[in-house]
mmCIF file of C-alpha atoms in Angstrom:
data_model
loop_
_atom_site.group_PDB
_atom_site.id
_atom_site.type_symbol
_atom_site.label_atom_id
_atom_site.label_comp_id
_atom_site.label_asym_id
_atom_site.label_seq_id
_atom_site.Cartn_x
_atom_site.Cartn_y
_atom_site.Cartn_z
ATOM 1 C CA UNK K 1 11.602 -1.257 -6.645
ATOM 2 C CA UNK K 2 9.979 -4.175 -4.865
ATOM 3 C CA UNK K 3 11.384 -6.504 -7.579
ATOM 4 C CA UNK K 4 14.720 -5.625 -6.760
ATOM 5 C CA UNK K 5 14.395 -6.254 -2.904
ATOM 6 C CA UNK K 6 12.510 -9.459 -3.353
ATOM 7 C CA UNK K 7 15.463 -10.740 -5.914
ATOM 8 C CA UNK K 8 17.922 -9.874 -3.318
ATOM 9 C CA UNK K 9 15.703 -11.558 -0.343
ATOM 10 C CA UNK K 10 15.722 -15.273 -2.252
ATOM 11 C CA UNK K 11 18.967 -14.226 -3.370
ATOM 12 C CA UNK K 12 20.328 -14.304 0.167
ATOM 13 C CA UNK K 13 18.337 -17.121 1.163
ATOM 14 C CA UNK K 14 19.900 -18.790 -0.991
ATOM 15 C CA UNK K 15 16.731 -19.824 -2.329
ATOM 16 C CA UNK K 16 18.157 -19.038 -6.107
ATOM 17 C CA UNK K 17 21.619 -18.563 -7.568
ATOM 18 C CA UNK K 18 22.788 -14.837 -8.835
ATOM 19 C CA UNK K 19 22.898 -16.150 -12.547
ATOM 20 C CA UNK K 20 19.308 -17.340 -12.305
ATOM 21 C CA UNK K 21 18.260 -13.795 -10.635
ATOM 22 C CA UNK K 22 19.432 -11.985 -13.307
ATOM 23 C CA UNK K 23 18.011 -14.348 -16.179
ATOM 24 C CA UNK K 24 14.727 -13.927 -14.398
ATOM 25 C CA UNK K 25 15.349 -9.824 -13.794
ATOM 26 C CA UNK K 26 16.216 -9.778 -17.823
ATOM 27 C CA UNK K 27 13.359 -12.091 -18.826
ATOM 28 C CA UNK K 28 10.921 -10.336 -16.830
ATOM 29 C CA UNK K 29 11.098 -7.489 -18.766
ATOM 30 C CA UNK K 30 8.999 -9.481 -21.411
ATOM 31 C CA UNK K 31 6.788 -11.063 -18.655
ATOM 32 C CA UNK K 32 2.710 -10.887 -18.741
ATOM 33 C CA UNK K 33 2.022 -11.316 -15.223
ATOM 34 C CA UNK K 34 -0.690 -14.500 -15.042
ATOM 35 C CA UNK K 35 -3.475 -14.181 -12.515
ATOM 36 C CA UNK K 36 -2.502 -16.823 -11.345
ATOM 37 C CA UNK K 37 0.778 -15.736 -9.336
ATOM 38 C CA UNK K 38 -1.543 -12.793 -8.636
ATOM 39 C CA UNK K 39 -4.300 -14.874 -6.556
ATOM 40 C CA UNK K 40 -1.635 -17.009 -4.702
ATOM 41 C CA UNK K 41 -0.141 -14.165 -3.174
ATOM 42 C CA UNK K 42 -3.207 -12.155 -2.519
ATOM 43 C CA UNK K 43 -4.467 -15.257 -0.711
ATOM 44 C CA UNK K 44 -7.637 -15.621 -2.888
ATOM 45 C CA UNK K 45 -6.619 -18.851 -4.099
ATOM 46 C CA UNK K 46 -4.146 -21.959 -3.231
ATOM 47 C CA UNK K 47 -1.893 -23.235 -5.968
ATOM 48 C CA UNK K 48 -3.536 -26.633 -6.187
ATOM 49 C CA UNK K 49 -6.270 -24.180 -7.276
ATOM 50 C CA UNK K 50 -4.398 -22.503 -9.521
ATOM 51 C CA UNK K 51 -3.123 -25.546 -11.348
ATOM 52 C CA UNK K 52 -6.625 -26.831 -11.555
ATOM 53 C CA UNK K 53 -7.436 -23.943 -13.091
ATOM 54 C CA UNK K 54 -4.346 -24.140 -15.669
ATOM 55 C CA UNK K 55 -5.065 -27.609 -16.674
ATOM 56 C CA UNK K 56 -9.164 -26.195 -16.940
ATOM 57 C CA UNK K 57 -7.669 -23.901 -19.335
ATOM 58 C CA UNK K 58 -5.898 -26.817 -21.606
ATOM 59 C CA UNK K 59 -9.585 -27.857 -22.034
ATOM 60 C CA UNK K 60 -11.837 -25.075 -22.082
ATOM 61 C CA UNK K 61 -11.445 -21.818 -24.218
ATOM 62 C CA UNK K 62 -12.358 -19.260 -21.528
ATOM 63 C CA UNK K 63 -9.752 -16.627 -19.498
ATOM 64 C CA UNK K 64 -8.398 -17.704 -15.579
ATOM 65 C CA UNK K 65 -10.537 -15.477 -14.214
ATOM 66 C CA UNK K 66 -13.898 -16.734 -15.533
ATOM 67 C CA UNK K 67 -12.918 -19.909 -15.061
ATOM 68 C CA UNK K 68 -11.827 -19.226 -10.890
ATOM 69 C CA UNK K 69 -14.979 -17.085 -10.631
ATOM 70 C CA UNK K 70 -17.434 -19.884 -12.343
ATOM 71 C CA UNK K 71 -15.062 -22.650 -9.588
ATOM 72 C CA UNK K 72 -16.014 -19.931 -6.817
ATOM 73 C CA UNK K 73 -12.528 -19.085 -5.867
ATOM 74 C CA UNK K 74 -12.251 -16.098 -6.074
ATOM 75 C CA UNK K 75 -15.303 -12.717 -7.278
ATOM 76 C CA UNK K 76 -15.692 -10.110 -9.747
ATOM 77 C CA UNK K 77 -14.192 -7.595 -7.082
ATOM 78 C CA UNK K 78 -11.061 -9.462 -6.488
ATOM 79 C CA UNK K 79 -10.505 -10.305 -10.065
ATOM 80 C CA UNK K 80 -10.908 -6.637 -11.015
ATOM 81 C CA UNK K 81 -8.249 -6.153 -8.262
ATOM 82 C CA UNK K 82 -6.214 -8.085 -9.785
ATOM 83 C CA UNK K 83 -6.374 -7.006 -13.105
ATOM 84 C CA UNK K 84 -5.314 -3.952 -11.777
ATOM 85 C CA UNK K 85 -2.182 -5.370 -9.982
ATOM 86 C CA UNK K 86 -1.004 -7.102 -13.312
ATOM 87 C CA UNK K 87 2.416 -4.885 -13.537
ATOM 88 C CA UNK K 88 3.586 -5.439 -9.511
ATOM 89 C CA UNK K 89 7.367 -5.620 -9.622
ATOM 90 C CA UNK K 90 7.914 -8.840 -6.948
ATOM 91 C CA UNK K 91 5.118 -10.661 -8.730
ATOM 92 C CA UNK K 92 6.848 -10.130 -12.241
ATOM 93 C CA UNK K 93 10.059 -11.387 -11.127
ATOM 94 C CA UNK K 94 8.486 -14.106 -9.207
ATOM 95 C CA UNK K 95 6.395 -15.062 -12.693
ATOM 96 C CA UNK K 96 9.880 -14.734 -14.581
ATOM 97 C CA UNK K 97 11.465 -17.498 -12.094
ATOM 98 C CA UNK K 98 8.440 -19.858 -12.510
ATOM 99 C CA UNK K 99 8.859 -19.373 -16.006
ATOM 100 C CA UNK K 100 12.289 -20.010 -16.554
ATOM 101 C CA UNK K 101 11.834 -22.852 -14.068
ATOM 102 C CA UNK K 102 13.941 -21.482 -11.320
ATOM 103 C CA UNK K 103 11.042 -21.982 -9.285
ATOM 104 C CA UNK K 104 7.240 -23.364 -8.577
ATOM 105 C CA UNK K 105 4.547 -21.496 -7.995
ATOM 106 C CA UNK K 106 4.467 -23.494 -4.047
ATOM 107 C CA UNK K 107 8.058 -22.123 -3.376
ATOM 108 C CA UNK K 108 6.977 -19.041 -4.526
ATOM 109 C CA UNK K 109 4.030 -18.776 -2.457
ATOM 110 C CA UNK K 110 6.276 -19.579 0.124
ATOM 111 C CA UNK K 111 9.003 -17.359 -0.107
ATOM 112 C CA UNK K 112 6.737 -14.543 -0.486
ATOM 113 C CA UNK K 113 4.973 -15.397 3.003
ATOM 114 C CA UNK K 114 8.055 -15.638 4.500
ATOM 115 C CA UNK K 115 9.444 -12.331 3.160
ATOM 116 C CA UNK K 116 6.534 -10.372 4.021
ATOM 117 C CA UNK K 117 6.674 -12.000 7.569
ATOM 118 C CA UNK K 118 10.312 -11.009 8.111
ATOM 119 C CA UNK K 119 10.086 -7.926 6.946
ATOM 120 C CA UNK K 120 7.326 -6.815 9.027
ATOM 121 C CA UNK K 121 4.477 -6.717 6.016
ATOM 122 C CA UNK K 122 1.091 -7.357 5.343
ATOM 123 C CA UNK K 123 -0.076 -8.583 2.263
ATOM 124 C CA UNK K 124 -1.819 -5.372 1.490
ATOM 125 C CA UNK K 125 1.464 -3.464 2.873
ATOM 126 C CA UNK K 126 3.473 -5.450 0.315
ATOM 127 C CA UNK K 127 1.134 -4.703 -2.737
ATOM 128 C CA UNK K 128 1.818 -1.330 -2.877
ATOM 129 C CA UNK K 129 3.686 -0.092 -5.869
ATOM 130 C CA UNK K 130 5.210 3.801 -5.225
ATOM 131 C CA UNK K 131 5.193 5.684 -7.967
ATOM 132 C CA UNK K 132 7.919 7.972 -6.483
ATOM 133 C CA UNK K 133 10.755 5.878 -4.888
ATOM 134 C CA UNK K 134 12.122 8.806 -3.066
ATOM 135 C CA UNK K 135 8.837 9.669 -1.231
ATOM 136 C CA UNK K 136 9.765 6.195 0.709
ATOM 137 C CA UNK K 137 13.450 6.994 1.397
ATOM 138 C CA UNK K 138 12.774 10.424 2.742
ATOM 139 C CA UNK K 139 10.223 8.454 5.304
ATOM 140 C CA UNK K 140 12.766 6.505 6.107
ATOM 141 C CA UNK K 141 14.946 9.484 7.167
ATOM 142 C CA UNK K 142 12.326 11.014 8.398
ATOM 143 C CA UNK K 143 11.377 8.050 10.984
ATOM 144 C CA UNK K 144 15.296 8.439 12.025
ATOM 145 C CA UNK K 145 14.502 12.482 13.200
ATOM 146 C CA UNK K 146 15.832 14.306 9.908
ATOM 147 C CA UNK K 147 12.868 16.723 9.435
ATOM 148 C CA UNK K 148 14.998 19.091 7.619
ATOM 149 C CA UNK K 149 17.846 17.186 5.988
ATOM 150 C CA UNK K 150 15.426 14.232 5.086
ATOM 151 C CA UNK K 151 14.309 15.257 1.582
ATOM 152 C CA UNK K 152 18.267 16.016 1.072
ATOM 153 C CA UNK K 153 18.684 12.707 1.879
ATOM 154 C CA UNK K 154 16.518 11.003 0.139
ATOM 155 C CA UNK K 155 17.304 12.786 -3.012
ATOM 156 C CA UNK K 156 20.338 12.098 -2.830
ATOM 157 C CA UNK K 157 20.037 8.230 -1.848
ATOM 158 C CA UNK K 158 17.317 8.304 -4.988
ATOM 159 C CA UNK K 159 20.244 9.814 -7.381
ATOM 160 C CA UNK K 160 22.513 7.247 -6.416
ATOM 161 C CA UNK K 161 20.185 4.334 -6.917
ATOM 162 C CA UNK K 162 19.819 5.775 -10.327
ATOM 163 C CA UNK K 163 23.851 6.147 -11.080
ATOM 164 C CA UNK K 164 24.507 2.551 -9.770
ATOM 165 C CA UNK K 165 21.634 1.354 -12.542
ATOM 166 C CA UNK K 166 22.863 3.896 -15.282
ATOM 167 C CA UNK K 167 26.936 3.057 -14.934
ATOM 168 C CA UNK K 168 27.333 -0.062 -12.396
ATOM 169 C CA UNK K 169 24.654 -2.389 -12.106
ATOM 170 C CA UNK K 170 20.767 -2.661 -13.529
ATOM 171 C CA UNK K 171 19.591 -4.487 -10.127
ATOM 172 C CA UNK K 172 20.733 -2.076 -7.470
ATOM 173 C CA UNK K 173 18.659 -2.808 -3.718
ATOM 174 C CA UNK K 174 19.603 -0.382 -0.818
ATOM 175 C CA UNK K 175 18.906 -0.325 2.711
ATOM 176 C CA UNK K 176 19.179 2.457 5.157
ATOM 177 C CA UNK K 177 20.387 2.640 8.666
ATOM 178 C CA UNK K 178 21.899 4.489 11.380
ATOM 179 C CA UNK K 179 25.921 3.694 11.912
ATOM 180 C CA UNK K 180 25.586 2.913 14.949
ATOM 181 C CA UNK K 181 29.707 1.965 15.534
ATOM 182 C CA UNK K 182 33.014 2.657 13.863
ATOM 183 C CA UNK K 183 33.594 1.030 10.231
ATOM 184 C CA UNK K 184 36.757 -0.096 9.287
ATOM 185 C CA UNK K 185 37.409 -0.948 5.643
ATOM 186 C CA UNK K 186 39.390 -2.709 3.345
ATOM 187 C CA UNK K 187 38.844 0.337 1.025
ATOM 188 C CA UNK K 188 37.539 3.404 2.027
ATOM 189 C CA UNK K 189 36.840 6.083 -0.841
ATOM 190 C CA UNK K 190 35.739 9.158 0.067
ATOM 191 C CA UNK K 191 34.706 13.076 -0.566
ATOM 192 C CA UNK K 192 33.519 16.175 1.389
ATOM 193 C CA UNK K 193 30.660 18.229 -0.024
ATOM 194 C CA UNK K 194 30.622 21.605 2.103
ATOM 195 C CA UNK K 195 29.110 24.909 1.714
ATOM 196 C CA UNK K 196 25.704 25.900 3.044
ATOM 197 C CA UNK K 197 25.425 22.349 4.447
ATOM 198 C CA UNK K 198 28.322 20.013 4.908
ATOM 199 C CA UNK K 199 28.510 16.006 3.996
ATOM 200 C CA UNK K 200 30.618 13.864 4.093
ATOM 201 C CA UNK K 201 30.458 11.032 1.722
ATOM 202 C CA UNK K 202 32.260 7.769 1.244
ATOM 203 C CA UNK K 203 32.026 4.363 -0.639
ATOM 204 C CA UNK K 204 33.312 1.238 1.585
ATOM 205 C CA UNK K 205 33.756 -2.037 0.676
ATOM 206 C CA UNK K 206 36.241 -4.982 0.753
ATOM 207 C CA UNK K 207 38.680 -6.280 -2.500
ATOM 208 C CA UNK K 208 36.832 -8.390 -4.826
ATOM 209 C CA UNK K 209 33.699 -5.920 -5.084
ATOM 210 C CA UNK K 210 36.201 -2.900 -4.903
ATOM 211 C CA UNK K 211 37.946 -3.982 -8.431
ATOM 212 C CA UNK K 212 34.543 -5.270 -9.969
ATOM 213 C CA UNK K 213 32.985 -1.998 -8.827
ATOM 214 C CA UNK K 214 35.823 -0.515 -10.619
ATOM 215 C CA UNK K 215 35.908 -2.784 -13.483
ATOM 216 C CA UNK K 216 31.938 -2.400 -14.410
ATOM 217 C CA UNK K 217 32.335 1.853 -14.530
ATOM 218 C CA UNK K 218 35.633 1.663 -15.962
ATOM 219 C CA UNK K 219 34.396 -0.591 -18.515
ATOM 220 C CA UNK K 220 37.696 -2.510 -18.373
ATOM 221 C CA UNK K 221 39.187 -5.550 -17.424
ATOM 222 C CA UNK K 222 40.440 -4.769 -14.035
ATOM 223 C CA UNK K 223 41.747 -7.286 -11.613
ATOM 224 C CA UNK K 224 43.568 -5.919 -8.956
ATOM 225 C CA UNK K 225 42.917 -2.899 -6.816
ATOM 226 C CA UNK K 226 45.850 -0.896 -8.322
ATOM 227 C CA UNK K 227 45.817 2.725 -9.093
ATOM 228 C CA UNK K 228 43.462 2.082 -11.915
ATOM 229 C CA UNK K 229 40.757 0.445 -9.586
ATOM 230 C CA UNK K 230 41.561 3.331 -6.882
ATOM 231 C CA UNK K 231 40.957 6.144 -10.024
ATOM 232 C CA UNK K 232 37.091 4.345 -11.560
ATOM 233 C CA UNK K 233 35.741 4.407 -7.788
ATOM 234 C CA UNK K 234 37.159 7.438 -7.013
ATOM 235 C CA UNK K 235 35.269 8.926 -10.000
ATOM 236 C CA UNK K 236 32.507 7.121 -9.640
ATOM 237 C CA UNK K 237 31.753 8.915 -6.450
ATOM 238 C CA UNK K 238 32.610 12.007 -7.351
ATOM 239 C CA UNK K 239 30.533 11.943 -10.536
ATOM 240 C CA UNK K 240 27.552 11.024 -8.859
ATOM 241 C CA UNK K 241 28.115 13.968 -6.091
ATOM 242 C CA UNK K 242 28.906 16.139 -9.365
ATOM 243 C CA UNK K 243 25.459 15.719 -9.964
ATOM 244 C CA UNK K 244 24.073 15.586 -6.887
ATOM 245 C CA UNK K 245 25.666 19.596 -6.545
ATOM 246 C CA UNK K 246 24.257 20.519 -10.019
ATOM 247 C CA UNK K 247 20.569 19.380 -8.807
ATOM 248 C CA UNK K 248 20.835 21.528 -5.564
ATOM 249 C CA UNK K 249 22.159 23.991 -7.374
ATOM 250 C CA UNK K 250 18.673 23.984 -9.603
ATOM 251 C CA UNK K 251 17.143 24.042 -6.063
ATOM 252 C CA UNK K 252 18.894 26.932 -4.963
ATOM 253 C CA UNK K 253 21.725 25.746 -2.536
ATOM 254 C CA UNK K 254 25.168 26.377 -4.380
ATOM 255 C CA UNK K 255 27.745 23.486 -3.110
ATOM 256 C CA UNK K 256 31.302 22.362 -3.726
ATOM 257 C CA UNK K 257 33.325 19.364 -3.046
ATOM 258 C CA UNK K 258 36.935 18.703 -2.428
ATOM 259 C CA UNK K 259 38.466 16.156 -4.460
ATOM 260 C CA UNK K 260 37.925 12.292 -3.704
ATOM 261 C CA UNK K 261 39.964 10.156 -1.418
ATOM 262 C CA UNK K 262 40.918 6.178 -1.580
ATOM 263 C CA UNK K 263 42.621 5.062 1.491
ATOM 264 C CA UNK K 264 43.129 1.512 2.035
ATOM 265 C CA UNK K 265 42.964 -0.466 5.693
ATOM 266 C CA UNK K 266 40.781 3.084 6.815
ATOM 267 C CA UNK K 267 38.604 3.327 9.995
ATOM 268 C CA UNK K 268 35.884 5.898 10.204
ATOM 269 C CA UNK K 269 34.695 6.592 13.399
ATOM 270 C CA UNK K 270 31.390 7.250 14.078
ATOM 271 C CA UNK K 271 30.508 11.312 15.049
ATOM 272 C CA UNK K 272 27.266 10.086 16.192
ATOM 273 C CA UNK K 273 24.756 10.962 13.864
ATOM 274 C CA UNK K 274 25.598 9.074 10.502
ATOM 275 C CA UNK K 275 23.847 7.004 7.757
ATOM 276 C CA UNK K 276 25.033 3.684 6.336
ATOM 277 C CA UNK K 277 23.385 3.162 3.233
ATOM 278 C CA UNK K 278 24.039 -0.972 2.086
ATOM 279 C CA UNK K 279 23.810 -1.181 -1.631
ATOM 280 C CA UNK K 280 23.389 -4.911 -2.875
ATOM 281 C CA UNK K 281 24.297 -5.274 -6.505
ATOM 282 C CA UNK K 282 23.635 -9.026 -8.316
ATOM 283 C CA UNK K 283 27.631 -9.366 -7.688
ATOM 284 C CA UNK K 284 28.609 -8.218 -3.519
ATOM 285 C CA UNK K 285 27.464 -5.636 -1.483
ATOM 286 C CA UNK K 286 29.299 -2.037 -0.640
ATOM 287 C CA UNK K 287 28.340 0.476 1.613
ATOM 288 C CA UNK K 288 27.857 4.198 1.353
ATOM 289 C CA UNK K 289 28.049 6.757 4.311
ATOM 290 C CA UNK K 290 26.239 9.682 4.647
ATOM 291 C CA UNK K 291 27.649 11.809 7.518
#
């Protein structure tokens, strides 16, 4: 998951272009992370060090690690550490832009700091790797005062991060947040899930991500927002709330859903308790509310 958000940080930053973000997301899946990229960002080692230990390497068969241990940069503890952080998500996609030359390892190291810093994160808060995504997102709701809706939430949030990748995009990121005003959008699909708990759900965004959204889960050449555009979204959303209703009906809460909406020029005004979930795809952004 970290890859993702990290891709998205340079990616904003402008630190990297979208078409080198996803060559580095697609080469990464091939990617042995070196202990090198490893060390910087654990702070064991600088990257002068790191290069001195690269060229060491064109000279001497032996592994980085013996080689940084024998130096005295770094101990058998931390390289056993970092053996064990070999398969961290950021550090593979930062590895996949050094390889592909997108970046060096110096404006890695530096990005890195600076994301970590921004974002509130220590290094040892920013090596952690989940193993259950949605465990994070229902803290998030949690934090926000949703003791008993938060695991609805989250599952929910998690399900959609998994129908953007299957149908729309391999690269989703999202971020979660109170609305906190009225939204007015350019186009505003949405659909009401009621029953034993209500929701109100809805997909916003403006024109050009609107007809790419459409065109990437239509599988079509779409170019306009005309009835065909208005149609993929509208499905889009409610297939994913389809199966959001058939897992909470495995759960034991039986839900239905009217059918979807697409209004155009809309404004939604805030009840005052509602979520905006910001989806960032490797072509716009869109947002989804949770109400």
């Amino acid at each position: 998951m970290y890859s993702q958000y990290f891709g998205n940080y340079l990616l904003n930053k402008g630190l990297i272009s979208p078409e080198q973000l996803t060559d580095a997301l697609e080469y990464q899946r091939s990617v042995r992370l070196k202990l090198g990229v490893i060390a910087v960002n654990a702070g064991y080692m600088t990257p002068s060090q790191v290069e001195e230990i690269h060229n060491m390497q064109k000279r001497i068969d032996k592994r980085f690690g013996e080689l940084a241990i024998e130096k005295g940069y770094i101990n058998e503890q931390q390289l056993e550490e970092m053996l064990a952080t070999q398969k961290q998500g950021h550090l593979m996609l930062g590895q996949a832009l050094i390889d592909r030359g997108h970046l060096t390892i110096d404006q890695l190291q530096d990005a890195l700091d600076s994301y970590k810093k921004e974002y509130g994160m220590s290094t040892r808060q920013f090596n952690v790797v989940r193993k259950d995504d949605s465990e994070e997102i229902e803290q998030i709701f949690q934090s926000y005062g949703e003791a008993l809706l938060g695991k609805m939430y989250s599952d929910y949030v998690t399900l959609l991060m998994k129908n953007l990748i299957r149908f729309v995009d391999d690269y989703p990121t999202v971020e979660i947040n109170q609305l906190k005003s009225d939204v007015t959008a350019r186009w505003f699909t949405s659909q009401e899930i009621f029953g034993k708990i209500n929701i109100n759900t809805a997909i916003t965004c403006d024109t050009d991500v609107f007809v790419t959204f459409a065109a990437r889960f239509a599988q079509e050449e779409i170019t306009e927002p005309d009835e065909l555009a208005q149609a993929s979204v509208g499905e889009f959303l409610n297939l994913h709330n389809g199966i959001f209703l058939v897992n909470m009906s495995n759960n034991g809460v039986e839900l239905e859903m009217h059918p979807q909406q697409v209004e155009e020029n809309y404004t939604f005004t805030n009840p005052g308790k509602a979520y905006i979930i910001t989806c960032s795809m490797t072509w716009g952004k869109f947002d989804v509310l949770l109400v």
